[in-house]
mmCIF file of C-alpha atoms in Angstrom:
data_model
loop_
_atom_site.group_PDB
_atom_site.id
_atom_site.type_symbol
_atom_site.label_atom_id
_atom_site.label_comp_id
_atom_site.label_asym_id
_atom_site.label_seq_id
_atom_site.Cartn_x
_atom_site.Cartn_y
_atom_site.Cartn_z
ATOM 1 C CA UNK A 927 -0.737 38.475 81.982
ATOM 2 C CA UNK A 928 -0.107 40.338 78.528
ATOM 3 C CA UNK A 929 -3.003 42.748 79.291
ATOM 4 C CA UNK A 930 -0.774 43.065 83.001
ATOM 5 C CA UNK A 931 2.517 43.585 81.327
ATOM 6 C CA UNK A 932 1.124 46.084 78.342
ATOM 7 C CA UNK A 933 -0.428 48.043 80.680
ATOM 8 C CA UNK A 934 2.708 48.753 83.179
ATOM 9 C CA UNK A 935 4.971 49.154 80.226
ATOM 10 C CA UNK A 936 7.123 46.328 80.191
ATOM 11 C CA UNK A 937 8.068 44.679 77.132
ATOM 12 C CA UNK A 938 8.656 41.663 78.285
ATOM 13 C CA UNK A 939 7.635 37.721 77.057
ATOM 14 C CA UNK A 940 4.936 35.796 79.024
ATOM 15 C CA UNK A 941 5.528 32.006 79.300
ATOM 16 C CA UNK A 942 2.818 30.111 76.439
ATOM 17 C CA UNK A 943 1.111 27.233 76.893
ATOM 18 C CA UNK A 944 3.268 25.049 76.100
ATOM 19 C CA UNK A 945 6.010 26.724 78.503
ATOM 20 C CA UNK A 946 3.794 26.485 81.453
ATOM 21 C CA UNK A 947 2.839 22.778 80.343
ATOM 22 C CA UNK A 948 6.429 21.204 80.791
ATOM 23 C CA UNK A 949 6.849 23.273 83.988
ATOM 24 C CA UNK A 950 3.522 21.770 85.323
ATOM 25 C CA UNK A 951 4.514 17.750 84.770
ATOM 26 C CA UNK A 952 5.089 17.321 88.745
ATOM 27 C CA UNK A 953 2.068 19.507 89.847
ATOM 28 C CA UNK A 954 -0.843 17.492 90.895
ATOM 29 C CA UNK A 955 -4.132 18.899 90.723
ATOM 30 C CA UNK A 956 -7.789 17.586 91.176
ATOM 31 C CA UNK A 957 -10.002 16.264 88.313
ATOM 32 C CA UNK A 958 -12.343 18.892 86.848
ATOM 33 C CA UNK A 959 -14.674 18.547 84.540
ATOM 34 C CA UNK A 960 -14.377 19.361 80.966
ATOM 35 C CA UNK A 961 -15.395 22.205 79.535
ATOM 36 C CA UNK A 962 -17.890 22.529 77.067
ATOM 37 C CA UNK A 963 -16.880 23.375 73.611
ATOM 38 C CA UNK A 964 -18.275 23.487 70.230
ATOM 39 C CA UNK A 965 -16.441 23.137 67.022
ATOM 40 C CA UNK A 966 -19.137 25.751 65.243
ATOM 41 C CA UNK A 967 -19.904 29.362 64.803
ATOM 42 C CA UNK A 968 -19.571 31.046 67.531
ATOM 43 C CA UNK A 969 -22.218 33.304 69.178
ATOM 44 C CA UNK A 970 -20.317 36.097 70.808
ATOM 45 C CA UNK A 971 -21.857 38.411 73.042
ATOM 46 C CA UNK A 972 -19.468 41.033 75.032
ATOM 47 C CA UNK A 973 -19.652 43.543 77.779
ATOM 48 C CA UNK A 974 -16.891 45.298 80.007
ATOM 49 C CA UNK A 975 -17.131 46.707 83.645
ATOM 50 C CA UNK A 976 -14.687 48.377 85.781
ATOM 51 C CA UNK A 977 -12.362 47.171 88.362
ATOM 52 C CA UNK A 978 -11.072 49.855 90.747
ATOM 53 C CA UNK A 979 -7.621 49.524 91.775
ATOM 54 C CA UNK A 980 -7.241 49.388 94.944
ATOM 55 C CA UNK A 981 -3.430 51.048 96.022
ATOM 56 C CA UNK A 982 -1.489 53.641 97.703
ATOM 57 C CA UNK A 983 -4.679 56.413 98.090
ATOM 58 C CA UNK A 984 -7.158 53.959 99.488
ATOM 59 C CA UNK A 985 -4.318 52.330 101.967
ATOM 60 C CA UNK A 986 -3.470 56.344 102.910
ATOM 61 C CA UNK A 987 -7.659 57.219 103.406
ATOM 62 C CA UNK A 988 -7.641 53.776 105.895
ATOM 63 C CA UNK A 989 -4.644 54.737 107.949
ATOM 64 C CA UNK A 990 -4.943 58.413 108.178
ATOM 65 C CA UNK A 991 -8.846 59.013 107.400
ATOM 66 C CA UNK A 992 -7.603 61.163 104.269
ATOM 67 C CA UNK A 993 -9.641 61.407 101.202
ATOM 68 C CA UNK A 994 -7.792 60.109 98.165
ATOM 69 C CA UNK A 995 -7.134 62.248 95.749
ATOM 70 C CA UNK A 996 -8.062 60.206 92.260
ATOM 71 C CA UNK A 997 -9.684 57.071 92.507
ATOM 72 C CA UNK A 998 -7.688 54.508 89.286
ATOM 73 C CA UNK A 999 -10.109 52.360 87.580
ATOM 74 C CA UNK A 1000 -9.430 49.478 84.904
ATOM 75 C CA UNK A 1001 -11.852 47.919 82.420
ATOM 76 C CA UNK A 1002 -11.809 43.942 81.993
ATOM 77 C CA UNK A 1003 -13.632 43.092 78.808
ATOM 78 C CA UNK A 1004 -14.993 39.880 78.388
ATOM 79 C CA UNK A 1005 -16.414 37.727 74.978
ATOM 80 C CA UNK A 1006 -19.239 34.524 75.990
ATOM 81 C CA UNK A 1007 -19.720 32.369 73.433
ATOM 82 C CA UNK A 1008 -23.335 31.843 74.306
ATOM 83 C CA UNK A 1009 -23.242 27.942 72.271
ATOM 84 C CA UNK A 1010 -20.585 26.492 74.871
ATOM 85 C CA UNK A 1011 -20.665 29.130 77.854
ATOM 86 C CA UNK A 1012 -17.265 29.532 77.576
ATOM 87 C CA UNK A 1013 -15.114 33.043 77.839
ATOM 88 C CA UNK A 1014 -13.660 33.206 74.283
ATOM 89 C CA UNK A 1015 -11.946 36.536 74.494
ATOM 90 C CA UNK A 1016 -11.162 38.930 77.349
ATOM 91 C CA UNK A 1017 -8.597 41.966 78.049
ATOM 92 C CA UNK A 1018 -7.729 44.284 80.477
ATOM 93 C CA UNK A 1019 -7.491 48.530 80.068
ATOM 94 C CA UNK A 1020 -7.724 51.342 81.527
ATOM 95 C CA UNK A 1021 -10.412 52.947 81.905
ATOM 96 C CA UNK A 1022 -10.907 55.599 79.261
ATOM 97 C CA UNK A 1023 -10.660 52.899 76.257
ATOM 98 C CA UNK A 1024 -13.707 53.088 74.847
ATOM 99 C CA UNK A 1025 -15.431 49.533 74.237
ATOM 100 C CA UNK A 1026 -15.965 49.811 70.156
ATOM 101 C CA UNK A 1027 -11.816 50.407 70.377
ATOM 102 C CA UNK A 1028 -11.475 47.415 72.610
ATOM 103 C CA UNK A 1029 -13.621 45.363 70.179
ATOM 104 C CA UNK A 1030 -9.921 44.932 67.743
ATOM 105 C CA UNK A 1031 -7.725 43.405 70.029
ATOM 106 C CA UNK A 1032 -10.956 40.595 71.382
ATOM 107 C CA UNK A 1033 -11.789 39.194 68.697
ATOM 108 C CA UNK A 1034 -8.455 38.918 67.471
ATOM 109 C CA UNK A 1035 -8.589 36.196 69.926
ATOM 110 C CA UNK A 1036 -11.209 34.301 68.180
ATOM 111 C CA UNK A 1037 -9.900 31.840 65.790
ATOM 112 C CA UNK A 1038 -13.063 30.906 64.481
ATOM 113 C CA UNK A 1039 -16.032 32.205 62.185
ATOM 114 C CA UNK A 1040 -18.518 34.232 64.793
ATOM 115 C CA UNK A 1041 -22.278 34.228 63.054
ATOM 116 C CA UNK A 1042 -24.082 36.076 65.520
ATOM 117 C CA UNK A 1043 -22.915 39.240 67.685
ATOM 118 C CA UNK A 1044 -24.725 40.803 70.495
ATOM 119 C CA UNK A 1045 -23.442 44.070 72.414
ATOM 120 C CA UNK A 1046 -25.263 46.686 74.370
ATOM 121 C CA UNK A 1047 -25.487 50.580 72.927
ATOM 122 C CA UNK A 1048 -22.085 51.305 73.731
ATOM 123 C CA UNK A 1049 -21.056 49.721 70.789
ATOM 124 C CA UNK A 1050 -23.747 51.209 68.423
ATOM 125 C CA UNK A 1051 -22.077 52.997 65.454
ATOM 126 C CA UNK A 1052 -20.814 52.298 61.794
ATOM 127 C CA UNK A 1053 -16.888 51.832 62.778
ATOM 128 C CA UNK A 1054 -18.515 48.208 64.686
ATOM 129 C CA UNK A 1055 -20.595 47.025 62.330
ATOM 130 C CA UNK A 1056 -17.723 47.478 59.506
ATOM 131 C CA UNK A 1057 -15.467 45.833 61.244
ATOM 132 C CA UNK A 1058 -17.544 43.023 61.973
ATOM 133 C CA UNK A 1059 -18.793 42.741 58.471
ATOM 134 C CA UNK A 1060 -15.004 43.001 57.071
ATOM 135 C CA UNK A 1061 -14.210 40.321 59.806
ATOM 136 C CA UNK A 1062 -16.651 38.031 59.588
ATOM 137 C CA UNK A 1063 -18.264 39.017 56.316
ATOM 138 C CA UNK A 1064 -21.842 40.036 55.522
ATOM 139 C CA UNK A 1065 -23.532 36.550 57.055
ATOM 140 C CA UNK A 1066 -22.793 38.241 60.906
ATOM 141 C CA UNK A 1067 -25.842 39.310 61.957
ATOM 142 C CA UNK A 1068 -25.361 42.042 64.565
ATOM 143 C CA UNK A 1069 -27.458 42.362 67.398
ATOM 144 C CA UNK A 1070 -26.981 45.883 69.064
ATOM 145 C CA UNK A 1071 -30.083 48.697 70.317
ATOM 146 C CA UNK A 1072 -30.032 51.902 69.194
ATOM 147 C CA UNK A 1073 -30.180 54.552 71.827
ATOM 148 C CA UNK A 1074 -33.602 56.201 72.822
ATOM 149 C CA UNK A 1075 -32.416 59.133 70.425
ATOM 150 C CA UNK A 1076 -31.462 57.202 67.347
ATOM 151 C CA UNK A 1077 -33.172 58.708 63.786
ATOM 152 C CA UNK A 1078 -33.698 56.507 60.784
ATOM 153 C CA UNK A 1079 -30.889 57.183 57.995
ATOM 154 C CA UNK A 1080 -31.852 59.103 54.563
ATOM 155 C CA UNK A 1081 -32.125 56.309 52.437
ATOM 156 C CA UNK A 1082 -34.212 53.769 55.298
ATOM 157 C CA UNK A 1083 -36.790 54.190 53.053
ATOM 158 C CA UNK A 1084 -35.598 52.585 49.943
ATOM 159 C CA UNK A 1085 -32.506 50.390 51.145
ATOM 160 C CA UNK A 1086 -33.684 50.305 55.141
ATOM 161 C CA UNK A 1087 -30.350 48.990 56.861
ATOM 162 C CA UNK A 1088 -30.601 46.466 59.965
ATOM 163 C CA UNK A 1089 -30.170 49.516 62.496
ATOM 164 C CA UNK A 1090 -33.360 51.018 60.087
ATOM 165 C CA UNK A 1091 -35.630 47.948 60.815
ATOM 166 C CA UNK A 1092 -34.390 48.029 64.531
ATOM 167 C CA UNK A 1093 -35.147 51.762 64.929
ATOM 168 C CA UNK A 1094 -38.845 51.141 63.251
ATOM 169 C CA UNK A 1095 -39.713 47.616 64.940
ATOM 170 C CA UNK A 1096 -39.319 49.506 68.688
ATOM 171 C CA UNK A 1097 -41.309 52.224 67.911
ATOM 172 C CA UNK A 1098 -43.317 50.241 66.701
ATOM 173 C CA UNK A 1099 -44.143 47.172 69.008
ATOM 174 C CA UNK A 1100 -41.764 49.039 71.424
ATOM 175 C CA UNK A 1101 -37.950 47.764 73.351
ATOM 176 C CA UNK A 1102 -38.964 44.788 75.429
ATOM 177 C CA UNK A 1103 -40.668 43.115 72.580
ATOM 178 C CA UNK A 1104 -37.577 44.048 70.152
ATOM 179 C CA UNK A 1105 -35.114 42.747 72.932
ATOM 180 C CA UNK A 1106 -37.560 39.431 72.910
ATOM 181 C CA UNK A 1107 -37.654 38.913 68.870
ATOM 182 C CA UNK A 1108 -34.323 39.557 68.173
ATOM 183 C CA UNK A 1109 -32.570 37.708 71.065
ATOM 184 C CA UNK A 1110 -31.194 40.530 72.621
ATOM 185 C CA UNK A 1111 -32.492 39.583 76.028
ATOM 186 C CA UNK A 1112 -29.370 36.831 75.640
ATOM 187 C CA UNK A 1113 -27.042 39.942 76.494
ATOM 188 C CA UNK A 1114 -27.871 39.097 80.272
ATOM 189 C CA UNK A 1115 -25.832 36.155 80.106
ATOM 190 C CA UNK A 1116 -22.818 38.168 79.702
ATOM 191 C CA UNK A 1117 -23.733 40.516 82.591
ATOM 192 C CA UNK A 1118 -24.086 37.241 84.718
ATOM 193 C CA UNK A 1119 -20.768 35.983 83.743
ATOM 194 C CA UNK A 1120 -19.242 39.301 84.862
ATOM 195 C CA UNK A 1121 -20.453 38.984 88.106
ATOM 196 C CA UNK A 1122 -19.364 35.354 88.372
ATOM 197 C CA UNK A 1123 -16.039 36.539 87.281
ATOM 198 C CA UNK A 1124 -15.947 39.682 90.066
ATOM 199 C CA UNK A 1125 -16.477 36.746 92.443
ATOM 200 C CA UNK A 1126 -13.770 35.063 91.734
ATOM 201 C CA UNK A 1127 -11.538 37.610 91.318
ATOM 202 C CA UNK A 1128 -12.945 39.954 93.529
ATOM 203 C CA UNK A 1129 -13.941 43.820 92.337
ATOM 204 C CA UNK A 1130 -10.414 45.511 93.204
ATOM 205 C CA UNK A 1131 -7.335 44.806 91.915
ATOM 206 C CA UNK A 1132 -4.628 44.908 94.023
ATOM 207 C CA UNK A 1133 -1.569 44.586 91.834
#
């Protein structure tokens, strides 16, 4: 509801937990089962995908068989801890933020240390790996490919960085067996829990 409110402009409070805790003491709801949880590091892997919203252009094109004009798109990003399967982080944007840009405000929602970090190549660069490393310190290890066109950096050959031994080990032995060895082949998870998500929530949004 923040991501909502930020993104029409309001400045406005949103009720907390606590708020929406003594307002629920008469609402009955069926038993659930707990969640899992886990008190350790946390293994975050993220991803975003669009949602397009679905308003006053698409309601015009289904009345009057007009062509909208400018189709509005939003992007709901999404952290999985892959230790407990929970979401740990998530916002809403529009759609030309960038994912690296995004990365700030997510795991600002992550109270804990994160040890282990796995993104696609959208988030290949230097401005994500400093941040993680001045986040989480030098212990993170980050798990993202470089793109078909990625080069080696000057000094690979004396003080090879991770991205180095990534960029040698797949032309080496090549991008499946990279994705196998380094556990990149976990980023499908998140992909699965967007489409779980879309299900619920369906993949327009309508306010």
């Amino acid at each position: 509801m923040r991501s909502v409110a930020a993104l029409m402009g309001f400045d406005i409070a949103v009720p907390d937990f606590s708020t929406l805790s003594r307002r629920s003491k008469g609402l009955a709801l069926p038993s659930t089962k707990s969640r899992a949880t886990t008190s350790g590091p946390v293994h975050l892997v993220v991803d975003s995908t669009g949602l397009k919203v679905f308003g006053e252009g698409e309601w015009l094109e289904n009345k009057h068989k007009t062509k909208a004009k400018r189709n509005r798109w939003r992007k709901l990003h999404l952290g999985l801890n892959l230790v407990s399967g929970e979401i740990v982080c998530s916002d809403l944007t529009v759609d030309d933020v960038g994912d690296p840009t995004a990365l700030l405000g997510l795991l600002d929602q992550i109270g804990g240390p994160v040890e282990k970090f796995i993104a696609d190549g959208a988030y290949d660069g230097t401005p994500t790996r400093d941040l993680l490393a001045t986040r989480f310190g030098e212990i993170v290890e980050v798990i993202i490919p470089p793109p078909k066109t990625a080069v080696a950096s000057p000094q690979s050959v004396l003080v090879p960085s991770v991205r180095d031994r990534y960029i040698a080990e797949i032309q080496t032995k090549g991008r499946m067996a990279w994705q196998k060895s380094t556990g990149y082949n976990k980023h499908g998870r998140a992909e699965t829990q967007m489409g779980r998500r879309k299900a619920v929530i369906g993949p327009k949004l309508k306010a």
